[in-house]
Coordinates of C-alpha atoms in Angstrom, one line a residue:
X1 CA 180.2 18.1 84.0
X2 CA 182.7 15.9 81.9
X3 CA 183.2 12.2 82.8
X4 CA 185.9 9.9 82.0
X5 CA 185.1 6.3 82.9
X6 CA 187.5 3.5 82.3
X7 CA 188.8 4.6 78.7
X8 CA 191.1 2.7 76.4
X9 CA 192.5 4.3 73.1
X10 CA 194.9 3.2 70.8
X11 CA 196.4 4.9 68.1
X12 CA 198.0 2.7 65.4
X13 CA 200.6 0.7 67.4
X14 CA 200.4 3.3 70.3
X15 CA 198.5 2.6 73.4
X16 CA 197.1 6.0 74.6
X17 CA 195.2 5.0 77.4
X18 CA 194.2 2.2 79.4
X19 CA 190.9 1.6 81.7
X20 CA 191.8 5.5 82.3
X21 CA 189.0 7.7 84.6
X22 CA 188.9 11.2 85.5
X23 CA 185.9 13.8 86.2
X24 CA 185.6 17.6 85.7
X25 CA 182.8 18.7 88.1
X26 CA 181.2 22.0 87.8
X27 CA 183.3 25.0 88.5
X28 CA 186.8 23.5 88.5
X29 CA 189.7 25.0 87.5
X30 CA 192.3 21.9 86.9
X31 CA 195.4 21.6 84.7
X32 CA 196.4 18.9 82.6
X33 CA 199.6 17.9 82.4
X34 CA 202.2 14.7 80.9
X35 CA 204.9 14.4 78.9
X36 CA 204.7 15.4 74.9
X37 CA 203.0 12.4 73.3
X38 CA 201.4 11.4 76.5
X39 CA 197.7 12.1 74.6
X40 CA 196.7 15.2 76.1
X41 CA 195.1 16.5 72.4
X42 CA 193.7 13.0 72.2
X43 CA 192.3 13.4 75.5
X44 CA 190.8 16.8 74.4
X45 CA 189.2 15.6 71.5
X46 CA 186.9 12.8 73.2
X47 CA 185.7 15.4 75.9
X48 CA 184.4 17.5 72.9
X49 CA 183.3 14.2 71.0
X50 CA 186.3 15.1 68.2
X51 CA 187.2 11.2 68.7
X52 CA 186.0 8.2 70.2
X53 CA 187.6 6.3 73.3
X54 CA 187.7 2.4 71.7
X55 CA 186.7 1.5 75.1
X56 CA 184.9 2.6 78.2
X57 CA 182.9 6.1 78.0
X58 CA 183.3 9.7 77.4
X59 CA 179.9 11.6 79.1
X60 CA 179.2 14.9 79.1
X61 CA 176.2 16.6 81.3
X62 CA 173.1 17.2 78.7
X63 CA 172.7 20.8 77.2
X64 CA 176.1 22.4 78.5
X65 CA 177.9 24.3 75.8
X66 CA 181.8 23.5 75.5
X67 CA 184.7 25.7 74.1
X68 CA 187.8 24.5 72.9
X69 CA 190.8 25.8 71.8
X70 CA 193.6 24.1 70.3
X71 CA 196.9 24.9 68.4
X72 CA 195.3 24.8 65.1
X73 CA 193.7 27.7 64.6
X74 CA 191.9 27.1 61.1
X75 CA 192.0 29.6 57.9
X76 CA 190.7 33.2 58.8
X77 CA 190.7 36.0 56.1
X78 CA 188.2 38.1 54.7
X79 CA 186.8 40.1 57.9
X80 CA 187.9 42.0 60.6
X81 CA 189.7 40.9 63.6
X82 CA 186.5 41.6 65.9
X83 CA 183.8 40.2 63.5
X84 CA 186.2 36.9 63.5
X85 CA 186.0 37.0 67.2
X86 CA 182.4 37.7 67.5
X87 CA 181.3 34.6 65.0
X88 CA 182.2 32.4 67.8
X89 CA 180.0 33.5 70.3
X90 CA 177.0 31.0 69.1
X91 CA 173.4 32.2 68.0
X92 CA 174.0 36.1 68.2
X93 CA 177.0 35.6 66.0
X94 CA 175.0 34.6 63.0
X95 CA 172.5 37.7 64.0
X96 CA 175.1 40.2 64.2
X97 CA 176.3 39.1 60.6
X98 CA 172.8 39.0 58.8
X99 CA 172.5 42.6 60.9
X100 CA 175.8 44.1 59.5
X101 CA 174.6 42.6 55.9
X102 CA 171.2 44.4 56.1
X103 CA 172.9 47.7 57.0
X104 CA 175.2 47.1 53.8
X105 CA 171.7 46.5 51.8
X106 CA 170.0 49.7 53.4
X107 CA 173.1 52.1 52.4
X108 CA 172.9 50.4 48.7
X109 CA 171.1 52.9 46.2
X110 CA 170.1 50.0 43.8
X111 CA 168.1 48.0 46.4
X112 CA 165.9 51.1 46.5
X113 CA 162.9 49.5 45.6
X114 CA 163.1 46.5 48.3
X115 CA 163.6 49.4 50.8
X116 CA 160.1 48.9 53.2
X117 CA 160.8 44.7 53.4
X118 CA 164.4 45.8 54.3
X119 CA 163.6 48.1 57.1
X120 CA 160.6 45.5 58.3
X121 CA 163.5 42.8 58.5
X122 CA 166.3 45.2 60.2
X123 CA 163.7 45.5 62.8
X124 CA 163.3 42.3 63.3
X125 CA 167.1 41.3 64.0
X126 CA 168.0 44.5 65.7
X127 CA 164.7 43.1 68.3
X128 CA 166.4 39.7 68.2
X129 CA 170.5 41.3 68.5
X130 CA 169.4 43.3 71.6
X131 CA 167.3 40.0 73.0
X132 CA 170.8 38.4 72.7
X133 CA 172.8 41.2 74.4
X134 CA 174.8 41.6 71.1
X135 CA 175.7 45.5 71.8
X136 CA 177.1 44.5 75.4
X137 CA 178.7 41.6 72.9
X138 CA 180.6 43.9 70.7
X139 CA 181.9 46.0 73.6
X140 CA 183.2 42.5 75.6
X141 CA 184.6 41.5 71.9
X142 CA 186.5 45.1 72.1
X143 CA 187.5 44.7 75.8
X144 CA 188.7 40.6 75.0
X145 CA 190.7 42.0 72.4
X146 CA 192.3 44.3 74.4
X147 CA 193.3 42.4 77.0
X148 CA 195.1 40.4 74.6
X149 CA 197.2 42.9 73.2
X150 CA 195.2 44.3 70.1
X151 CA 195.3 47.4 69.2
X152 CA 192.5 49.7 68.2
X153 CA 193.4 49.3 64.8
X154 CA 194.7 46.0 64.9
X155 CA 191.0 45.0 65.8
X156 CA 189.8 46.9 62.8
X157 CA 191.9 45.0 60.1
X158 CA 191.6 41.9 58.2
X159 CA 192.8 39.2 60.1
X160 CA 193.8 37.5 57.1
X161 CA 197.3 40.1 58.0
X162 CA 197.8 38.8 60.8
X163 CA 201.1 36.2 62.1
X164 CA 200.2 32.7 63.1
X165 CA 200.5 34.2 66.3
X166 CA 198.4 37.2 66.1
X167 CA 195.6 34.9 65.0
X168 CA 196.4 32.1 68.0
X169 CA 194.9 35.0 70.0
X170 CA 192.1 35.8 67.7
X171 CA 191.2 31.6 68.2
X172 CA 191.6 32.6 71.9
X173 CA 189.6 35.6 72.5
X174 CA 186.8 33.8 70.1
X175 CA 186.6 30.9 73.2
X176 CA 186.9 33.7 76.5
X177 CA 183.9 35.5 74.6
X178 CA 181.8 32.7 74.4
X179 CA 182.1 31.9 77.5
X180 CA 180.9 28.6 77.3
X181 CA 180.0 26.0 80.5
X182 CA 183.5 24.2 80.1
X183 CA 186.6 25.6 78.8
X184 CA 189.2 23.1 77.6
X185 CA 192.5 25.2 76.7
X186 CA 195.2 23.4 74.8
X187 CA 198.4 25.8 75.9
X188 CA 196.7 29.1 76.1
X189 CA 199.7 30.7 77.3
X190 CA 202.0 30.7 73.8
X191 CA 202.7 33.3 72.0
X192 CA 201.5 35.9 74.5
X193 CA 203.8 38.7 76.1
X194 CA 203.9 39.3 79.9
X195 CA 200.8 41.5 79.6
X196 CA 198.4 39.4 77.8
X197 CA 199.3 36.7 79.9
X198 CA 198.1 38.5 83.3
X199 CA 195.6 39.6 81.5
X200 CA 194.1 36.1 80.7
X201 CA 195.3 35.0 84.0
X202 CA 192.9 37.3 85.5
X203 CA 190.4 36.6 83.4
X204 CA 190.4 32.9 84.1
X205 CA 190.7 33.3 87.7
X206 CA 187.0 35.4 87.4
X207 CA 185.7 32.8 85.0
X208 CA 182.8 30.7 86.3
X209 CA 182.8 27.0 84.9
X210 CA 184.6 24.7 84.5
X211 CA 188.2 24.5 83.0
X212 CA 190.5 22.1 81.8
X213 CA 194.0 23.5 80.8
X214 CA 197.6 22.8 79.9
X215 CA 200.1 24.9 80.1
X216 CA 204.2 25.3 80.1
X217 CA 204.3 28.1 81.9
X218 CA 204.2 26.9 85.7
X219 CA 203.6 30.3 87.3
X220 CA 200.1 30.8 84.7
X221 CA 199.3 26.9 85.9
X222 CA 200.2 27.5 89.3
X223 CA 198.2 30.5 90.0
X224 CA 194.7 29.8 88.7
X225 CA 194.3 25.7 88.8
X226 CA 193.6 23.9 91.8
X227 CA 193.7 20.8 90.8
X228 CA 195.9 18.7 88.5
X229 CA 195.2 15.8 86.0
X230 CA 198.4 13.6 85.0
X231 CA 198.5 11.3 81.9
X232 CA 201.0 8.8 82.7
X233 CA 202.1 5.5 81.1
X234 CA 198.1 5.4 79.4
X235 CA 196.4 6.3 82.8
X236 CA 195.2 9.4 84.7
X237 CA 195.7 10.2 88.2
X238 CA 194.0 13.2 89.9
X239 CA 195.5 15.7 92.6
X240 CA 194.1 18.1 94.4
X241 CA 196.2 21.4 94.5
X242 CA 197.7 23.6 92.2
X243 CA 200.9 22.7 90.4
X244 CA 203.6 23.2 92.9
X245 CA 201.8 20.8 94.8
X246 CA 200.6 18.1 92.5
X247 CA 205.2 18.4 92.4
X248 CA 205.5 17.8 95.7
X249 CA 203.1 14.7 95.9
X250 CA 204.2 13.3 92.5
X251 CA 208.2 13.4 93.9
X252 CA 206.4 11.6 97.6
X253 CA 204.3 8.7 95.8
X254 CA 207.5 8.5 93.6
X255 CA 209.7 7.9 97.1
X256 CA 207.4 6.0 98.3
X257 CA 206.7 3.6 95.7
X258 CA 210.6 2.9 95.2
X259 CA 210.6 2.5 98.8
X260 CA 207.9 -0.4 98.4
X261 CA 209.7 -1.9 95.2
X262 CA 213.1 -1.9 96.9
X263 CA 211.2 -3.9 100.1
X264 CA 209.2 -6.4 98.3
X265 CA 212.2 -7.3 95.8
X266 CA 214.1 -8.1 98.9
X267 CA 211.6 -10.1 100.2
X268 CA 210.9 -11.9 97.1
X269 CA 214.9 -12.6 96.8
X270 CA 215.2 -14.0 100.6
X271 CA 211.8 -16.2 99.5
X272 CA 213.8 -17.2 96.2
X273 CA 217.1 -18.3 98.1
X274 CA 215.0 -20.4 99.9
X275 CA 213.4 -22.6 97.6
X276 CA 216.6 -22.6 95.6
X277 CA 218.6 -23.9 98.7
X278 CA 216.0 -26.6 99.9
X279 CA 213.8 -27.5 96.5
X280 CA 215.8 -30.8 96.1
X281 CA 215.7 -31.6 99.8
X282 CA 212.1 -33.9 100.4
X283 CA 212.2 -33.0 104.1
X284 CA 211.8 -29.4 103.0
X285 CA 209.2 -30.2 100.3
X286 CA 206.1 -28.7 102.1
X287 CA 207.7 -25.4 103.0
X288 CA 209.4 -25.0 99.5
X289 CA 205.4 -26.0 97.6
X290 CA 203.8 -23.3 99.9
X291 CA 206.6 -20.4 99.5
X292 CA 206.0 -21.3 95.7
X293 CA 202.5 -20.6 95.8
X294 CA 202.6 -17.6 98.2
X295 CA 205.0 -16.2 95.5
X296 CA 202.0 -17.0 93.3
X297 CA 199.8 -15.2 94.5
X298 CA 201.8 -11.7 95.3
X299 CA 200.4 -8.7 93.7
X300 CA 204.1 -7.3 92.2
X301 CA 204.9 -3.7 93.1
X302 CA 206.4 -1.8 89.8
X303 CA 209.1 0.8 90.6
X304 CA 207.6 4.3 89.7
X305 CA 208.2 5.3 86.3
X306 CA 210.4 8.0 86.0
X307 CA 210.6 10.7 83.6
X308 CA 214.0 10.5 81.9
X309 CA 215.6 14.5 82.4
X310 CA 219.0 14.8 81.6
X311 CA 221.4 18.1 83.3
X312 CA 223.1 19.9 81.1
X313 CA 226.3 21.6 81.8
X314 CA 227.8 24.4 81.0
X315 CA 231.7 23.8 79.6
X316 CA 233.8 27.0 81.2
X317 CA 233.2 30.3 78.7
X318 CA 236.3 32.2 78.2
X319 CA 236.1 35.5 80.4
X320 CA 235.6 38.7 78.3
X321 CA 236.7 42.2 79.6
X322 CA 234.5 43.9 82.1
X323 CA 232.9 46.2 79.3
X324 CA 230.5 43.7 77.5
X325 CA 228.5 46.0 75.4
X326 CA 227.9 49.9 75.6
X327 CA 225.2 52.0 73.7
X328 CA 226.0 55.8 73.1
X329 CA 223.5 58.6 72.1
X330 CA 221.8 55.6 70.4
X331 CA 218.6 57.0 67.4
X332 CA 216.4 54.6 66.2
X333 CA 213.2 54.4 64.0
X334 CA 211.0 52.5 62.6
X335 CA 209.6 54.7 59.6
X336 CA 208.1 58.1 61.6
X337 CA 207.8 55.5 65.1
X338 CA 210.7 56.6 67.7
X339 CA 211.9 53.4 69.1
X340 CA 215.1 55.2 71.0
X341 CA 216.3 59.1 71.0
X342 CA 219.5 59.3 72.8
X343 CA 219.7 56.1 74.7
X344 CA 222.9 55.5 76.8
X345 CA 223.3 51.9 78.1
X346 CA 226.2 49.5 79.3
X347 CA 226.3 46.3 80.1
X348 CA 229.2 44.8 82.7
X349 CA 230.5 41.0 83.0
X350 CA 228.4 39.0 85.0
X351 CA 225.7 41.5 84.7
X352 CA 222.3 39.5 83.9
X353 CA 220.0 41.8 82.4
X354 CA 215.9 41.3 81.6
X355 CA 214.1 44.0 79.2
X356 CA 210.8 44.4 80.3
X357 CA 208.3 46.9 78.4
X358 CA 204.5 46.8 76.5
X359 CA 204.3 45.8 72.8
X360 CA 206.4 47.9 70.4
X361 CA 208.5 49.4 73.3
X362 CA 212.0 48.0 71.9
X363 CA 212.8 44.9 73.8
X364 CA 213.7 42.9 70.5
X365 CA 215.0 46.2 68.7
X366 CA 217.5 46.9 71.7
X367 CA 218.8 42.8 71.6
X368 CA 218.8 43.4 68.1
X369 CA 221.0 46.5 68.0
X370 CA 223.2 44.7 70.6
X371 CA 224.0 41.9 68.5
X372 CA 224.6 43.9 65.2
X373 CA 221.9 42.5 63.4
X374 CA 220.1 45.9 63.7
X375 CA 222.1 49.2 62.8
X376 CA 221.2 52.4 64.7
X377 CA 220.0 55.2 63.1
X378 CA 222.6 57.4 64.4
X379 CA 224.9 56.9 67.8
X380 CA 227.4 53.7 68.4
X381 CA 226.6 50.1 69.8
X382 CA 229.9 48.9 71.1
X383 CA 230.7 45.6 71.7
X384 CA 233.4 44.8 74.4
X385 CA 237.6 42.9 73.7
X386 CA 236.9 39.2 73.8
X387 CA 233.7 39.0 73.9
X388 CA 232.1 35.7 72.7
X389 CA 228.5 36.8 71.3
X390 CA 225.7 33.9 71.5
X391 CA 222.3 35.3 70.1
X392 CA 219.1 33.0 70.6
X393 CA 216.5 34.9 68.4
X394 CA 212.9 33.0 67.1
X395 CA 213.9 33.8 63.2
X396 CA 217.3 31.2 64.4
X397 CA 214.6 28.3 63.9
X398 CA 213.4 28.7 60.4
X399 CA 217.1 28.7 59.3
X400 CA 217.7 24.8 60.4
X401 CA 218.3 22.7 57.0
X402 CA 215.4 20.7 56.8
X403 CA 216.9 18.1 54.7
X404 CA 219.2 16.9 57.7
X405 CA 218.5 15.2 60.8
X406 CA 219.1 16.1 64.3
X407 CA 222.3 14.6 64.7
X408 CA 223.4 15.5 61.1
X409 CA 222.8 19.2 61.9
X410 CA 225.1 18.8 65.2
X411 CA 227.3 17.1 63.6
X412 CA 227.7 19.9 60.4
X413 CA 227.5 22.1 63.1
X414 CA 230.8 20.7 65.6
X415 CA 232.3 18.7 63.0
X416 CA 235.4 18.2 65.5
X417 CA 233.2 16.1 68.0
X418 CA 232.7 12.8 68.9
X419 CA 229.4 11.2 68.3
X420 CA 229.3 10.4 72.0
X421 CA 229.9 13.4 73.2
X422 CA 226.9 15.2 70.3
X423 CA 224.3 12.3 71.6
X424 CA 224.8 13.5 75.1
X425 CA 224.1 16.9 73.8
X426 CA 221.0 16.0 72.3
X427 CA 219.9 13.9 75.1
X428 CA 220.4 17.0 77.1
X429 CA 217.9 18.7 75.6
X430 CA 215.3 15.7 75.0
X431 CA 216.5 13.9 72.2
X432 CA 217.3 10.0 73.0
X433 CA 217.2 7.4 71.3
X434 CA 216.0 7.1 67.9
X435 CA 214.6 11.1 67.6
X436 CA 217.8 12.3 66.8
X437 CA 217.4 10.7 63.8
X438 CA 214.2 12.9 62.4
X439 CA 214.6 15.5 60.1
X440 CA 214.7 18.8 61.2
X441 CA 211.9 19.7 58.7
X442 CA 208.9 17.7 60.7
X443 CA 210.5 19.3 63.9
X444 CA 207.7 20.7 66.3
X445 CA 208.5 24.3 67.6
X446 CA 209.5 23.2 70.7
X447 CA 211.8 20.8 68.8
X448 CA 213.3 23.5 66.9
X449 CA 213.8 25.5 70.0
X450 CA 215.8 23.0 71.6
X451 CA 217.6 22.0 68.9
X452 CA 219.2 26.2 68.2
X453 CA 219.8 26.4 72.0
X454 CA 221.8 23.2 72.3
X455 CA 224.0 24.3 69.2
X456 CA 224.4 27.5 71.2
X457 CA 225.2 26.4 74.4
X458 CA 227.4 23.4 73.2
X459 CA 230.4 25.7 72.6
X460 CA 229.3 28.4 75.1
X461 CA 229.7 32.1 74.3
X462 CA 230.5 34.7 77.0
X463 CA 227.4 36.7 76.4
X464 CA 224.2 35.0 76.0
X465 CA 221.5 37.5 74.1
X466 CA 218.2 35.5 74.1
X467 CA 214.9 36.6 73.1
X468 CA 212.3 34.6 74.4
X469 CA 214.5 31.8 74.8
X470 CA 211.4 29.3 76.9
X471 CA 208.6 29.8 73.9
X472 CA 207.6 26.4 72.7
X473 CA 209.5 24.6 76.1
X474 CA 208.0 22.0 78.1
X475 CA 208.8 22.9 81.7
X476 CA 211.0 20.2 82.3
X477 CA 213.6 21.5 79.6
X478 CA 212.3 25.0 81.3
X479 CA 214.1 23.5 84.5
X480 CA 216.7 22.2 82.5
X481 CA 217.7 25.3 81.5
X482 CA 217.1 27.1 84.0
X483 CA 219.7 25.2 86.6
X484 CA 221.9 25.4 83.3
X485 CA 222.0 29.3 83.0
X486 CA 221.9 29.7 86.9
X487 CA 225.2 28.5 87.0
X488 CA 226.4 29.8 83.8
X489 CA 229.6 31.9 84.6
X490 CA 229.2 34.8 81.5
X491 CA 226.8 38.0 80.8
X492 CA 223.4 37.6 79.7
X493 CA 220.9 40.4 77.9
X494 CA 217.4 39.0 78.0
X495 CA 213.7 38.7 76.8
X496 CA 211.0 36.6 78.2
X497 CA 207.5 36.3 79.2
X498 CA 208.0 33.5 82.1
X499 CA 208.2 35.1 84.8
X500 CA 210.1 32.0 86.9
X501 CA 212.5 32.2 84.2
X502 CA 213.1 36.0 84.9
X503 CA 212.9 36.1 88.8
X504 CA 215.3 32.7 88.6
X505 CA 218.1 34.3 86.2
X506 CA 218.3 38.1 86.3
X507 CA 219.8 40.3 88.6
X508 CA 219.2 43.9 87.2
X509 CA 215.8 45.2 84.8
X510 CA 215.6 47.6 82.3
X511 CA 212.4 49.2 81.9
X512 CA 211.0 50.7 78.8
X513 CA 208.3 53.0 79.2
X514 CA 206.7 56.1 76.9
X515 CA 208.3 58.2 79.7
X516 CA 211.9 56.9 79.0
X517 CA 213.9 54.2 80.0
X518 CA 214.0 52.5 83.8
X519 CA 217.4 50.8 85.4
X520 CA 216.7 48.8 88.6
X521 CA 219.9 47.3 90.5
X522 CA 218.1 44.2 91.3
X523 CA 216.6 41.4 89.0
X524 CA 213.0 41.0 88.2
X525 CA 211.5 39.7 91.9
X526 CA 213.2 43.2 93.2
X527 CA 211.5 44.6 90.7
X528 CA 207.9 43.4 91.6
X529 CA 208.7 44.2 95.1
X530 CA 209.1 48.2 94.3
X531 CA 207.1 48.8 92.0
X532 CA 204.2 46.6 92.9
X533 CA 203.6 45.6 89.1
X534 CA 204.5 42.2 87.5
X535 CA 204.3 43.8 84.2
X536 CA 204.8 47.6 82.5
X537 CA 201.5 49.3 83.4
X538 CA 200.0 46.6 85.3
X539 CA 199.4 46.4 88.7
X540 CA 199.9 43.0 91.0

């Protein structure tokens, strides 16, 4: 449906792709993936004609409709949260508002007099809304919404008051409703919560054209693409498989490439000692002219470019006492909502707890009482002797001084360190080079994100408290920091919506439900296993 044929772009002094090709046939579900700044937006932009490849050719099959959704979401304000979704769904958008308007016009007392031309033309659009399915519209607007979280009277608001993140979703559901011939899906997976995300993961999986996504969540990639586009060094190579496997090959052609490099530079060394040893000799002369040209002529193999990911390690915690935190006939409310009534809970050493529950169940209230930045109503929140509290929360990243770099903020931050050891750190987490030097003010998300966990993790604490800790990760600093936590020796009291993140690191749940609170002995894949759900209220 989408064809990529031999296409160059450059942007300034950055090559973004060279004689690149790739196709997205009718039907496909395939994921895109690279490293940041590898030109995955860029790529997105000249399959919906945003931008121009400054060579080759960008074609697209004639009449097929495409929807794309990207980070930037736009201004919205001034209508509800449904009629913002429903203006993206094309032609019955527009009838649906001149509809609504007319209803307005009918209902107004001083338009008495144009009453008989106003009921002639309501006729007309209602005709033309039902033509266009728009009743069944509004209903799939109402179910979209739902799916992604919204509330009944979330839906009904302005979504002018909505977060950034409330209205990434809006931009989202606006795309699913469409339902356009190609979907091209620029991390669909931020900012949604466990729910939402199996949600839309079910939905794309019964979703009949094509789409083209990218995605740091591995498990969301894994289960619905079956095919995987890599942007590598300016070109794109396709596999066919879904993202575990596209791993697999990538680490194979990787082997095997090094294995081919590592022959022919031995070859090429024996062929060099040669006509080194025997180019001053005239009997040799023949043989040393034609090893020169054969030399000449060899196609050079390049070793396989490797993607520079650096392990981080964990310097030994000092062991707190076996009681790490305990809750006691613990009240809290938010205004006349009942967030907990009663609640009794401990946490032991080594104990690596996940909250799991819907929207508004208390996950971030309960890490919040835990770390004292919360106060309950009435009740105690004890924390235990010697314990070393390290609280990853998303509010950490908008405290970063934006006036100092990377490497100024570590150093402020471990002023007792050497520079050697604080660019190791930062390498760690995907700063090399020169990006320690930006500012922390022109710091993506992701950026940010890295940034507050190395400080955290530089000087480790005993108990890690971490609320959505992977939002805004690519998944090699997921990996990162996964293999860094799984051998992290201290007590951990956890929210997140990865789910390889949560059946890697936890070994017991607690479950927040309307009916009360859940304990489970095991961690989040024992979890699954018993209760048949991935998610509160949703089945597997």
């Amino acid at each position: 449906m989408i064809r990529l044929d031999k296409i160059g772009k450059q942007n300034g002094r950055q090559i973004v792709f060279i004689e690149a090709s790739a196709a997205l046939q009718k039907g496909e579900k395939a994921g895109l993936v690279g490293p940041n700044g590898a030109g995955k937006t860029t790529l997105f932009r000249m399959m919906t004609g945003q931008e121009q490849p400054d060579e080759g050719q960008v074609s697209a099959e004639r009449g097929i409709t495409i929807g794309y959704f990207s980070q930037d979401v736009g201004e919205m304000r001034g209508r509800s949260v449904v009629a913002e979704v429903m203006d993206g769904a094309g032609p019955v958008s527009i009838v649906a508002a001149e509809l609504k308007e007319l209803e307005g016009a009918l209902a107004d007392p001083e338009r008495a007099d144009e009453m008989e031309a106003l009921v002639e033309r309501y006729g007309e659009v209602q005709a033309r809304f039902e033509e266009l399915d728009g009743y069944a519209l509004e209903g799939r607007a109402y179910e979209v919404l739902a799916g992604l979280g919204f509330s009944q009277e979330m839906m009904e608001n302005d979504v002018g008051r909505l977060s950034g993140g409330w209205k990434m979703r809006v931009a989202l559901a606006r795309i699913l409703l469409m339902r356009p011939d190609v979907m091209l899906l620029d991390e669909p997976s931020n900012h949604l919560d466990l729910e939402s995300l199996i949600w839309l993961e079910s939905f794309l999986k019964g979703y009949d054209g094509a789409l083209l996504m990218t995605s740091h969540d591995r498990e969301f990639m894994n289960r619905i693409v079956s095919k995987v586009i890599e942007i590598d060094g300016g070109t794109l190579t396709t596999y066919s498989g879904d993202y575990g496997f596209y791993e697999q090959q990538r680490a194979l052609n990787e082997l095997q490439q090094q294995a081919q490099f590592e022959r022919q530079q031995a070859m090429l060394a024996k062929e060099i000692k040669f006509i080194e040893r025997f180019k001053a000799r005239a009997s040799h002369a023949a043989q040393v002219q034609s090893r020169v040209k054969k030399l000449d002529k060899i196609e050079r193999v390049e070793p396989p470019r490797r993607r520079q990911t650096v392990a981080f390690e964990f310097q030994p915690a000092p062991r707190s006492g076996d009681d790490v935190a305990m809750l006691k006939g613990v009240h809290k409310s938010y205004g006349s909502r009942i967030i907990y009534e009663g609640f009794d809970f401990s946490i032991r050493r080594k104990e690596r707890w996940c909250v799991m529950g819907v929207n508004g169940a208390g996950k971030s209230t309960l890490l919040k009482l835990v770390t004292g930045t919360a106060q309950p109503d009435s009740g105690s929140v004890t924390v235990g002797g010697s314990v070393k509290l390290g609280y990853f929360a998303q509010h950490a990243m908008d405290l970063l001084d934006g006036d100092l770099t990377i490497f100024e903020d570590l150093e402020s931050t471990f002023p007792q360190a050497g520079q050697g050891s604080l660019r190791a750190l930062a390498g760690c987490f995907g700063f090399s080079g020169d990006d320690v030097e930006k500012p922390c003010r022109v710091l993506s998300g992701g950026e940010k994100a890295r940034l507050v966990m190395a400080k955290m993790l530089y000087d480790p604490p005993n108990f890690l408290v971490l609320d959505e800790p992977t939002n805004h990760l690519d998944i090699a600093t997921k990996e990162m920091l996964i293999a860094a936590l799984a051998s992290y020796e201290g007590t951990m009291l956890f929210v997140s919506h990865d789910r390889h993140f949560l059946a890697a690191l936890s070994n017991r749940l607690l479950e927040l439900t309307g009916d009360g609170v859940r304990l489970y002995g095991g961690g989040y894949s024992e979890y699954v296993a018993s209760t048949g759900q991935e998610a509160p209220g949703l089945r597997a």
